Coordinates of C-alpha atoms and ligand atoms in Angstrom, one line a residue:
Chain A
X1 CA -19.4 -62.3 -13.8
X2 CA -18.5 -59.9 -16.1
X3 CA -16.4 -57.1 -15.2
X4 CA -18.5 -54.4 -17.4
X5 CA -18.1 -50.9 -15.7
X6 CA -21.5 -49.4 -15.6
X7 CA -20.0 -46.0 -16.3
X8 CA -17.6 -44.5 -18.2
X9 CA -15.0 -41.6 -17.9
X10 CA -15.5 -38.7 -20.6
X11 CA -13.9 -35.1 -20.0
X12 CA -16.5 -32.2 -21.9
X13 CA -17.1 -28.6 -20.6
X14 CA -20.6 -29.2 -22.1
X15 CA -22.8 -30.0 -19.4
X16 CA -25.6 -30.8 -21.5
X17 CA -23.6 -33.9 -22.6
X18 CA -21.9 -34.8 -19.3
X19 CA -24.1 -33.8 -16.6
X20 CA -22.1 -35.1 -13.6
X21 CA -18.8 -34.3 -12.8
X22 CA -15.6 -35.4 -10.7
X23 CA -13.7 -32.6 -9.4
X24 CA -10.2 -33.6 -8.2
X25 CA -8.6 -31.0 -5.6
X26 CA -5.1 -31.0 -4.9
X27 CA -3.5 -29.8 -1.5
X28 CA -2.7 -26.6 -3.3
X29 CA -5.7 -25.6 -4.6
X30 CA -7.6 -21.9 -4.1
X31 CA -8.4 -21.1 -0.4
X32 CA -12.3 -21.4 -1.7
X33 CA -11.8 -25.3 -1.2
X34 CA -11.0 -24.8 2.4
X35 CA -14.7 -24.4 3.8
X36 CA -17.1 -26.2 1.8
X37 CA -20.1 -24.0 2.6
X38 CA -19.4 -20.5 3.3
X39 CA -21.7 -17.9 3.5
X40 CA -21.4 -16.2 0.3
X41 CA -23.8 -13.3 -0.6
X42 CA -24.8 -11.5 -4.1
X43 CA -22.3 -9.0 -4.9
X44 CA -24.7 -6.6 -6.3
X45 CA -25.9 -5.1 -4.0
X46 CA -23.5 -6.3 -0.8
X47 CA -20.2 -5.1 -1.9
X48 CA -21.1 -2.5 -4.8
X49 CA -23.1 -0.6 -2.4
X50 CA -20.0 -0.8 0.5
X51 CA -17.6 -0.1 -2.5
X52 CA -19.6 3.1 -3.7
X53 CA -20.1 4.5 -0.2
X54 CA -16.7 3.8 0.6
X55 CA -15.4 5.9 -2.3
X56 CA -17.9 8.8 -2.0
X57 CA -16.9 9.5 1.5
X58 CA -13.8 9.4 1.0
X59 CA -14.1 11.9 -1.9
X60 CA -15.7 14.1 0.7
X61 CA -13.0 13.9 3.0
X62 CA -10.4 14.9 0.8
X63 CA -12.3 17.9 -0.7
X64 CA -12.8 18.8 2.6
X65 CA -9.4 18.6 3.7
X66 CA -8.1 20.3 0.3
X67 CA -10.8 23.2 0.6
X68 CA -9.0 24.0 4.2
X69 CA -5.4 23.0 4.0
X70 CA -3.7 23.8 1.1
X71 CA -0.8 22.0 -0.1
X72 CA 2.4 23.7 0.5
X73 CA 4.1 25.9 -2.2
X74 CA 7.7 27.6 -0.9
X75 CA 10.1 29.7 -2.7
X76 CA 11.1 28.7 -6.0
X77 CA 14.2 25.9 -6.0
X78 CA 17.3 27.8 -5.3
X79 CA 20.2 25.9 -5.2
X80 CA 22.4 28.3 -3.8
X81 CA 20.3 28.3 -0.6
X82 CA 20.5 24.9 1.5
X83 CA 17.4 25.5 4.0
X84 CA 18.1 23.3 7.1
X85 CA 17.2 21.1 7.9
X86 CA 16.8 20.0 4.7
X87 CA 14.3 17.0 5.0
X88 CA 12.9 14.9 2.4
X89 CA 9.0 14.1 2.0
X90 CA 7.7 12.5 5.2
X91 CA 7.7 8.6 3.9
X92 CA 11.5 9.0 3.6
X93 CA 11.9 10.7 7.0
X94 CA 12.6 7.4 9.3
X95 CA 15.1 6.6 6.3
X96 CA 16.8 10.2 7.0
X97 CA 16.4 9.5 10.6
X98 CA 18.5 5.9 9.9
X99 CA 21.2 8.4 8.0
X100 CA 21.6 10.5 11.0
X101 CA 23.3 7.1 12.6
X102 CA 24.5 4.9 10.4
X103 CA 26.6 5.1 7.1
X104 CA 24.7 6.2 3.9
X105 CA 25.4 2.7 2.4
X106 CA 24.3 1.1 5.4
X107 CA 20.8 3.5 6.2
X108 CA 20.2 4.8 2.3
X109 CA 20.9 1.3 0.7
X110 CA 21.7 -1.7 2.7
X111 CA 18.8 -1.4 5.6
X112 CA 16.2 -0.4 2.7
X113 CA 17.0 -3.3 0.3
X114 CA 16.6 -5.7 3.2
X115 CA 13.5 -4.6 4.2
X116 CA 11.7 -4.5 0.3
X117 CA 13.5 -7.8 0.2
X118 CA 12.1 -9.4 3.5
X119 CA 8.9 -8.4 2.7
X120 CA 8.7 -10.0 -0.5
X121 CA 10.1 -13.1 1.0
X122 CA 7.7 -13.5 4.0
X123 CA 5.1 -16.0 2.1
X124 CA 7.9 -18.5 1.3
X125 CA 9.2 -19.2 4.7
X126 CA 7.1 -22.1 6.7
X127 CA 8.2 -19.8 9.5
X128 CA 5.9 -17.1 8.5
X129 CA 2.9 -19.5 7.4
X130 CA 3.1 -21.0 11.8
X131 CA -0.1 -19.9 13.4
X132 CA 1.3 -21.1 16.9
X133 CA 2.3 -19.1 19.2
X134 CA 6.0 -18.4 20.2
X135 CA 6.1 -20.4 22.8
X136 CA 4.2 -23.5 22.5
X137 CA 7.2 -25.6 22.0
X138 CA 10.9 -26.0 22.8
X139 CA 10.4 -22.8 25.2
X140 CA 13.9 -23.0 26.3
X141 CA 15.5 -22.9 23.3
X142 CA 13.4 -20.1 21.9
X143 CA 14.5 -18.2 24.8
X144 CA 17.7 -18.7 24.4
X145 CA 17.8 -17.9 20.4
X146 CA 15.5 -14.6 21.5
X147 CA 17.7 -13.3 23.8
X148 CA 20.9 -14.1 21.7
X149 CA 19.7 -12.0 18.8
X150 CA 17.9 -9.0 20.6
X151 CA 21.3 -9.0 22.5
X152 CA 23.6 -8.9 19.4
X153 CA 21.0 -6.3 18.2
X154 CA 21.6 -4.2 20.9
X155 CA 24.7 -3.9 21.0
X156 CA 24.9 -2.6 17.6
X157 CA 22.0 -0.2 18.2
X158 CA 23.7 1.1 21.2
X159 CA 27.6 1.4 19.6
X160 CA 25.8 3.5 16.5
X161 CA 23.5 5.2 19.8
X162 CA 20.5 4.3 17.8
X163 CA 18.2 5.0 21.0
X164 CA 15.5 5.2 19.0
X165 CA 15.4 1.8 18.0
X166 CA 17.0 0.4 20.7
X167 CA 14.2 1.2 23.2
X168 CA 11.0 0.1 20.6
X169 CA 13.0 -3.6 20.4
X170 CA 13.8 -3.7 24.5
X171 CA 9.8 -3.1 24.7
X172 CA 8.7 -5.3 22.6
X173 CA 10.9 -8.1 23.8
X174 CA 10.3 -7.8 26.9
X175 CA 6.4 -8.1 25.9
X176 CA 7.7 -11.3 23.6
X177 CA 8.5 -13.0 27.3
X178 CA 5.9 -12.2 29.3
X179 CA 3.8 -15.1 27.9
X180 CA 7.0 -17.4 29.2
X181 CA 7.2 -16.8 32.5
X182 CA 3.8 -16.2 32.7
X183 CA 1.3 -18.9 32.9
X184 CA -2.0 -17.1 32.0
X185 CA -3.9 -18.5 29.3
X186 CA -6.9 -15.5 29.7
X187 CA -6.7 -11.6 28.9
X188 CA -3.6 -9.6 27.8
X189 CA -0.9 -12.1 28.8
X190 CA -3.0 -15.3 27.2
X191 CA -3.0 -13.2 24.0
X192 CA 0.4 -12.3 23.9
X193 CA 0.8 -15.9 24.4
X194 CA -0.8 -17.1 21.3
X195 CA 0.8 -14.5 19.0
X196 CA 3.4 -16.4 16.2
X197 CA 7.1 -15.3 15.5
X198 CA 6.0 -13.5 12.2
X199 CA 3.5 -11.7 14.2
X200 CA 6.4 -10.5 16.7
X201 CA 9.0 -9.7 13.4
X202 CA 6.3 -7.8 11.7
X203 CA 5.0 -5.5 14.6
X204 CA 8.6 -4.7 15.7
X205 CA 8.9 -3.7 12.1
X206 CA 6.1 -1.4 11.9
X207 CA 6.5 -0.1 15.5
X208 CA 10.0 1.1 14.3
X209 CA 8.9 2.5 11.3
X210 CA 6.5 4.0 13.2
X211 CA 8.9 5.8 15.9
X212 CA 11.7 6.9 13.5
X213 CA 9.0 8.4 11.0
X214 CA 7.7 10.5 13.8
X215 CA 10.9 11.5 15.1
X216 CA 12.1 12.8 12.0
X217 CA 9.0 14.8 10.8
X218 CA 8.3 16.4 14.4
X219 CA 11.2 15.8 16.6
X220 CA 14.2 16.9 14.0
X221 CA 16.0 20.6 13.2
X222 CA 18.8 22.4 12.5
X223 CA 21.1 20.3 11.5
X224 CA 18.9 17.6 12.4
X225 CA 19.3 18.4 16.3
X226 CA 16.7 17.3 18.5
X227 CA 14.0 20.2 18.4
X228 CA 10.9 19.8 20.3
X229 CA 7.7 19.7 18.2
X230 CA 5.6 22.6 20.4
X231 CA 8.7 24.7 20.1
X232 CA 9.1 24.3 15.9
X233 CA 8.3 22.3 13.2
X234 CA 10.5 22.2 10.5
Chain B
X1 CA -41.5 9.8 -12.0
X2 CA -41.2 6.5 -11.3
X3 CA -43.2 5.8 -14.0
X4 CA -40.6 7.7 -16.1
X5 CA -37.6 5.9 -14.4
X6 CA -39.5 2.2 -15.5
X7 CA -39.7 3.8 -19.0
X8 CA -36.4 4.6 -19.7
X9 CA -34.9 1.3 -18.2
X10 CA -37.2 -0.7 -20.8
X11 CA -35.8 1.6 -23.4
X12 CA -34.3 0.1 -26.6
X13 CA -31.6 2.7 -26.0
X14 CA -30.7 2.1 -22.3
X15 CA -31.0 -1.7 -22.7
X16 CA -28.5 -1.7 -25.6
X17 CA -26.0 -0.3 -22.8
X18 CA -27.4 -2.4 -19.9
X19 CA -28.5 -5.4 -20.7
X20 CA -29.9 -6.8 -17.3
X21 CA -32.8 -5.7 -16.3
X22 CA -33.1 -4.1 -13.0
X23 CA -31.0 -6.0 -10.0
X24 CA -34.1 -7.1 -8.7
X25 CA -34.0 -11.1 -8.9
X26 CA -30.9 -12.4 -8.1
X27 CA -30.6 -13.4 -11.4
X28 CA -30.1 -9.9 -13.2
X29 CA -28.0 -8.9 -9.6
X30 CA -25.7 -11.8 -11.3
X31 CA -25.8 -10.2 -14.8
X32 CA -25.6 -7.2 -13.6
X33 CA -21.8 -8.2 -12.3
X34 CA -20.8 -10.0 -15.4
X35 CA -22.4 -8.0 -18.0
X36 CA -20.5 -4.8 -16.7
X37 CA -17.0 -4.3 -17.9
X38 CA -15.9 -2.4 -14.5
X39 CA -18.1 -4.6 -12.1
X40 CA -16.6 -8.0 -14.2
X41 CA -13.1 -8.1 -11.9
X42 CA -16.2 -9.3 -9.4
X43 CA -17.2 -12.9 -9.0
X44 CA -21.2 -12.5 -8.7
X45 CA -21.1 -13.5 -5.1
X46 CA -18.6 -13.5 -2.9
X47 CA -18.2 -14.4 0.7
X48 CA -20.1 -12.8 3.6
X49 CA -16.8 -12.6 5.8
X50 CA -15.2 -10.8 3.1
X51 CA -17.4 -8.0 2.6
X52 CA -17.3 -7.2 6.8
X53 CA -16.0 -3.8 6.2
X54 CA -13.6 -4.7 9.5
X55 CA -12.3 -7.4 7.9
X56 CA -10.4 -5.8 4.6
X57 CA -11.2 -1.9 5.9
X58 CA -11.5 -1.1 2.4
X59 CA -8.5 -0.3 2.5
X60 CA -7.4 -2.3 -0.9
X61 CA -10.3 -0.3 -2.4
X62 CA -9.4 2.7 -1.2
X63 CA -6.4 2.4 -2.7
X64 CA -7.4 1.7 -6.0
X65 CA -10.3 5.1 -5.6
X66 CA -7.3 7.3 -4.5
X67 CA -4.9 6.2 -7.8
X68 CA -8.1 7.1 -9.6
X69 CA -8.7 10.1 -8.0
X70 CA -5.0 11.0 -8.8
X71 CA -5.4 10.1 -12.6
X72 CA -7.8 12.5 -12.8
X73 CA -6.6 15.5 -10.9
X74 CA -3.0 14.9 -12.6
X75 CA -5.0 14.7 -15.7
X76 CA -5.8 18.3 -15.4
X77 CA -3.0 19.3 -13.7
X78 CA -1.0 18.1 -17.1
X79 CA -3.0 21.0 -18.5
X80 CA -1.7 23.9 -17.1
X81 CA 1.9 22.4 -16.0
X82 CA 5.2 22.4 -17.8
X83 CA 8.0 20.7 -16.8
X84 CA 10.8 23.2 -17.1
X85 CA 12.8 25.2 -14.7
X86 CA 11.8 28.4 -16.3
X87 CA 8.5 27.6 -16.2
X88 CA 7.3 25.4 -13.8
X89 CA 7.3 27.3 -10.5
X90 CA 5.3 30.0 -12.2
X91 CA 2.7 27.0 -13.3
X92 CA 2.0 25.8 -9.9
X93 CA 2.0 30.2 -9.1
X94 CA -0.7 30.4 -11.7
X95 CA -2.3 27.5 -10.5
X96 CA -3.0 28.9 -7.0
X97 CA -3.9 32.1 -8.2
X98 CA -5.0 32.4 -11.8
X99 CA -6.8 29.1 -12.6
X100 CA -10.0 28.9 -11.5
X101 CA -10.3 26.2 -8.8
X102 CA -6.5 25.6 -9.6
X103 CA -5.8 26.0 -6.0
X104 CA -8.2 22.7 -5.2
X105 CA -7.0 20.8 -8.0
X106 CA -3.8 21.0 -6.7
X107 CA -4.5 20.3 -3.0
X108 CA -7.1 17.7 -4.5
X109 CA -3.8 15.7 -6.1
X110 CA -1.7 16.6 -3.0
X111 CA -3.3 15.3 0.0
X112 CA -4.8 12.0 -2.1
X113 CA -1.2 11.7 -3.4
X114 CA -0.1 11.9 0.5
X115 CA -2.8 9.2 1.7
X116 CA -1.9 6.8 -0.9
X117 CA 1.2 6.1 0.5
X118 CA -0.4 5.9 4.1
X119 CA -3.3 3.5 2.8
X120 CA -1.1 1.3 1.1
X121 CA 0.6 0.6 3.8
X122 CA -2.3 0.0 6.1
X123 CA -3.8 -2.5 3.5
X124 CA -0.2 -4.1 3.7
X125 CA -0.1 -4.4 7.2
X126 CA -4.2 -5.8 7.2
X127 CA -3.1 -8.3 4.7
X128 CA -0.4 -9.4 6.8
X129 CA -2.5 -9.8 10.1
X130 CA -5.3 -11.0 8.6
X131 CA -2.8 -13.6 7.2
X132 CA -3.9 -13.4 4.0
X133 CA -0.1 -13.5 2.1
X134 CA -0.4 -17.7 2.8
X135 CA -0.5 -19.9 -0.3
X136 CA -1.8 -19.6 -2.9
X137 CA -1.9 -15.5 -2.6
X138 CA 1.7 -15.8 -1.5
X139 CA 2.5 -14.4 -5.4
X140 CA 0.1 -11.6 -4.8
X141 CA 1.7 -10.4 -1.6
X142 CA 4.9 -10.1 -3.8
X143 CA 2.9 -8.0 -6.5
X144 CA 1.9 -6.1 -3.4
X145 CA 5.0 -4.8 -2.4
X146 CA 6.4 -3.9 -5.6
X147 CA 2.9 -1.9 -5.7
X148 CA 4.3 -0.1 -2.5
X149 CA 8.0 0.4 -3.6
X150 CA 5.7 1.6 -6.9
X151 CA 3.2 4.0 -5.3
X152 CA 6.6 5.8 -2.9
X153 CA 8.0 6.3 -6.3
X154 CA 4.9 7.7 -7.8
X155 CA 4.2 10.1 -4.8
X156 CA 8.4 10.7 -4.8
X157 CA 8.9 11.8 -8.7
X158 CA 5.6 13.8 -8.5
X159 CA 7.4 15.6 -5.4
X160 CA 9.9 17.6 -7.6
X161 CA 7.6 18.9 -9.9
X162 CA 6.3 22.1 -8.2
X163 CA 10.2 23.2 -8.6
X164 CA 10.0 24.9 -5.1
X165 CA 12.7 24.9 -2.2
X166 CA 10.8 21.8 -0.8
X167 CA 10.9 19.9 -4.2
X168 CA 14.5 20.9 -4.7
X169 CA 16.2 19.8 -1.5
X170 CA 13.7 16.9 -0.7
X171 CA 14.8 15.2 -4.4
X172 CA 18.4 16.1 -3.3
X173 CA 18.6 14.5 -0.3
X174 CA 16.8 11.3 -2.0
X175 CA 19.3 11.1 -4.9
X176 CA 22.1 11.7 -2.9
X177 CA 21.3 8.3 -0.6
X178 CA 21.2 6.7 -4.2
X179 CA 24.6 7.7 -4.9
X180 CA 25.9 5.5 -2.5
X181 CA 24.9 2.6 -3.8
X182 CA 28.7 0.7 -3.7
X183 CA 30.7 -0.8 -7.1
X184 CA 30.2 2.8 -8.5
X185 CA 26.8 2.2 -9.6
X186 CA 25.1 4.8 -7.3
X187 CA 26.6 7.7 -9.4
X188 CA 25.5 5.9 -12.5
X189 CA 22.5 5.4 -11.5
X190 CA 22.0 9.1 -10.0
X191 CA 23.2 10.1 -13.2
X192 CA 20.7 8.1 -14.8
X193 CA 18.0 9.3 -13.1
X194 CA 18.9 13.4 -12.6
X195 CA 20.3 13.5 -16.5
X196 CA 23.4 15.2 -15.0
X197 CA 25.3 15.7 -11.7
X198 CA 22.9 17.5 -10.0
X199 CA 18.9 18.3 -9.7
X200 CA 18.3 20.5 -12.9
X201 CA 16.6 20.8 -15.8
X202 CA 17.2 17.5 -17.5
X203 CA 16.3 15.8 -13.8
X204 CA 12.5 17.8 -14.0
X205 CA 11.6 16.5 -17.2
X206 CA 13.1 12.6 -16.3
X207 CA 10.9 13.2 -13.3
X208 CA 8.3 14.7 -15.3
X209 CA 8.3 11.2 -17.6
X210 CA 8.5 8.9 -15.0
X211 CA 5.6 10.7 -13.0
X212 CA 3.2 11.1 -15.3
X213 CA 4.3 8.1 -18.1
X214 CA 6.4 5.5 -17.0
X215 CA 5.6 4.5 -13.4
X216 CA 1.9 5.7 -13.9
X217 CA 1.7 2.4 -16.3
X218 CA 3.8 0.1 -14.3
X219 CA 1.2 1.1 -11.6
X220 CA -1.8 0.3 -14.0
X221 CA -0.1 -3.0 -15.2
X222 CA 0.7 -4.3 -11.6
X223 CA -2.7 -3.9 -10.2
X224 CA -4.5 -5.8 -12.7
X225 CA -2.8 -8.6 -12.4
X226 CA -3.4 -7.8 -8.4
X227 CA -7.3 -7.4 -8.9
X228 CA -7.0 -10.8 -11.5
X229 CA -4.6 -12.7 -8.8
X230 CA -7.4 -11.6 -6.4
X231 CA -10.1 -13.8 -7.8
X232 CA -7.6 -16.3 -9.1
X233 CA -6.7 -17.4 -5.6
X234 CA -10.0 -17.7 -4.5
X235 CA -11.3 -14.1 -3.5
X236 CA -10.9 -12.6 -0.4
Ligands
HEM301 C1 -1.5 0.4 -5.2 C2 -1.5 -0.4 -4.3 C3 -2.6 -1.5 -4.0 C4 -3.9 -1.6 -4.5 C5 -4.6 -0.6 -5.3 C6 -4.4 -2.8 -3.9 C7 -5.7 -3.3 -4.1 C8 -6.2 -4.4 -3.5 C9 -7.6 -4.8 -3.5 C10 -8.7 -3.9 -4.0 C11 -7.7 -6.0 -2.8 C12 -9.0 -6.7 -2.5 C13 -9.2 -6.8 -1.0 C14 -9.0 -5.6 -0.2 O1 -9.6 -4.5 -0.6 O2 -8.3 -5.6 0.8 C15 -6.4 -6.4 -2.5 C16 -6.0 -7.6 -1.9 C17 -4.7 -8.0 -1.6 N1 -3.6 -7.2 -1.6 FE1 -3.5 -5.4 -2.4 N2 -3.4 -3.5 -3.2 C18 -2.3 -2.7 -3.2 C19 -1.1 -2.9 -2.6 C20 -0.8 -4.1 -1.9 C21 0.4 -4.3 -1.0 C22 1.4 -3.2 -0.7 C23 0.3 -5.6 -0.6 C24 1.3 -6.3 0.3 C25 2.5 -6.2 0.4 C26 -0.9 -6.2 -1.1 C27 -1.3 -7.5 -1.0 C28 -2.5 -8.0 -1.2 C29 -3.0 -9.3 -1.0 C30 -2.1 -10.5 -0.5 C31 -4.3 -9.4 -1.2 C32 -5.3 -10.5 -1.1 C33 -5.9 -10.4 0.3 C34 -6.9 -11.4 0.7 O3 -7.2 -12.3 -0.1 O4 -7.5 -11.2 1.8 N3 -1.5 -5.2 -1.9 N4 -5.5 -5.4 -2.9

């Protein structure tokens, strides 16, 4: 018997020459390898057409809005004459509201770098990448790590009086451990249930982003006193 | 008319421009991606999941439209604007009141300005509960945020240039919070930045540089490799 292969191994990007090909996919390899036979539609028309009606309407939205609000023009720059509260644009507001508490090298430097640089880091911690939820396994121990570091958090928040944070994470904790004492697998409490730690880390995030950006562009005056927002907005 | 239409798409002239035919076959709805310089950052199909409108919101999209959007308006804005403290004030005055349709230019650039910053952060926060930062897009997420930290930056430098109370105090308190940065860099670096000790002339035109120049292009620069990354990873 003779040990003649009745192929042969030839590597060509011509596919007039080779006709058939071996792909070899590595674990790592684009998502597209995932699902074998997705649905996948022409893109002309599907998408362009979503893509062009997306942008024309919002085109017509923002000449609406700039057609009946227009943007705001004050006096010109006078740096003799502090107006107060002085605020900065409203995406820097929950920052401000962090300076009303903390140290400026703790709320204008510290706190900010940590959250550009947590962000960037998210994909690269196997933590993140967990689609379980919380509490499918070693409950206890979660529990016990939870409580530890929304205590320790607390404490801080509350020595600085950072209220406004403080409340947000007591919420959402407590929401964290529902699922845990609760043994429904349906509805609200089933959901919560299933949600992963990255899930909880990044909603907290957002909800106190959220809260301290509000606070500061309707809930902040003279000398950045609590001013209610049907009263004055500054 | 039709008849007219069918003309002109067999011309010589339009099919040196086009070369597909019309996107009737899904053959020339193929070409009609890959022949096209601005519809090329498209695969010619793509996944039905991926083009639900719930799924991405548009929001990526949208983000992309409103920098565009901004280009132009800026554009024009650039025409009438100049970035000194004598001068600048009365622009944006001359704007509202002299310049026809000055008044919507500027609120045009305003309010998409203004959105940017809120759309880019709700395409963030999609990408993240879709889940979509996982390998291999976990490179892209990063690109991502340094296309946040560069869009507040965009929308921050442009903030100072109407040279108005608002503009004024909002840029001080900002470059204040830089100068305490520890190790005595925050006062370098505020120096850097305002050209001096305090928000004056040399800090409008820095601003002035970086709004319409320097970040403008990092922007550019970071969201083609975004779009590329995009289809590198496998699509959406
Ligand atoms: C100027 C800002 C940005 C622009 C113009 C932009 C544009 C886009 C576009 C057009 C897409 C295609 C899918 C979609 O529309 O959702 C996309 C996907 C993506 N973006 Fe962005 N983006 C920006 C900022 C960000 C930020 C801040 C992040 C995250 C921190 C991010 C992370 C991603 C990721 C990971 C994908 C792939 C998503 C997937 O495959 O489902 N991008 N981006």
């Amino acid at each position: 018997m003779t040990a003649e292969k009745d192929f042969r191994a030839e590597g060509s990007s011509n596919p007039k020459k080779v006709p058939k090909r071996v792909a070899f996919i590595k674990p790592r390899t684009a998502a597209r390898v995932k699902k074998e036979d997705e649905e996948m539609v022409m893109t002309v028309p599907n998408l362009v057409i979503k893509e062009i009606i997306a942008f024309e309407v919002m085109v017509i939205v923002l000449a609406l809005i700039s057609l009946t609000f227009n943007a705001p023009l004050e006096w010109i720059a006078n740096p003799e004459h502090t107006p107060n509260p002085a605020k900065a644009p409203w995406y820097f507001l929950g920052l401000q509201e962090l300076l009303h508490y903390f140290p400026p090298i703790v709320a204008g430097v510290i706190l900010p770098t940590l959250a550009v640089i947590a962000l960037i880091v998210i994909p690269y911690f196997p933590i993140n990448l967990k689609q379980e939820g919380l509490w499918k396994e070693h409950r206890r121990q979660t529990l016990s790590v939870l409580l530890t570091v929304v205590g320790i958090v607390s404490v801080v928040l509350l020595w600085f009086d950072v209220y406004a944070m403080l409340v947000p994470t007591l919420l959402i904790t407590a929401l964290m451990v529902v699922p845990y004492f609760s043994k429904k697998e349906t509805g609200v409490v089933g959901w919560l249930g299933t949600r992963p730690l990255s899930w909880w880390i990044m909603t907290w995030f957002i909800v106190i982003v959220v809260v301290l950006t509000t606070i500061g562009i309707l809930f902040r005056g003279p000398e950045w006193s609590w001013t209610w927002p049907w009263h004055e907005i500054y | 008319m039709k008849k007219a239409f069918e003309k002109l798409f067999r011309s010589q002239v339009w099919r040196s421009m086009f070369r597909h035919g019309l996107p009737l076959s899904n053959r020339t709805r193929a070409e009609a991606v890959f022949y096209n310089f601005f519809l090329h950052v498209h695969p010619t199909k793509v996944r039905k999941r991926s083009v639900k409108f719930t799924y991405t919101w548009g929001l990526g999209g949208l983000s992309l439209g409103l920098f565009i959007i901004l280009v132009f308006t800026g554009g024009l804005l650039m025409l009438y604007y100049r970035p000194s403290v004598a001068q600048a004030y009365w622009d944006m005055k001359d704007l509202q009141f002299v310049v026809s349709n000055g008044r919507f230019l500027r609120n045009m650039h305003r309010w998409a300005a203004h959105a940017m910053v809120a759309i880019v952060f709700l395409h963030m926060m999609r990408v993240f509960y879709t889940g979509s930062y996982r390998p291999p897009k976990e490179f892209n997420w990063v690109i991502g945020v340094f296309l946040l930290v560069t869009t507040i930056l965009l929308s921050y430098t442009g903030y100072l240039l109407p040279w108005d109370q608002l503009s004024f105090w909002g840029i001080s308190v900002g470059t204040n919070m830089v100068k305490a940065v520890p190790f005595g860099l925050g006062d370098t670096i505020s120096y850097l930045l305002l050209g001096g000790t305090m928000v004056g002339e040399n800090a409008l035109v820095r601003f002035y540089v970086l709004h319409c120049f320097i970040i403008p292009v990092a922007a550019v620069v970071l969201m083609a490799i975004h779009f590329w990354r995009v289809r590198k990873d496998g699509g959406v």
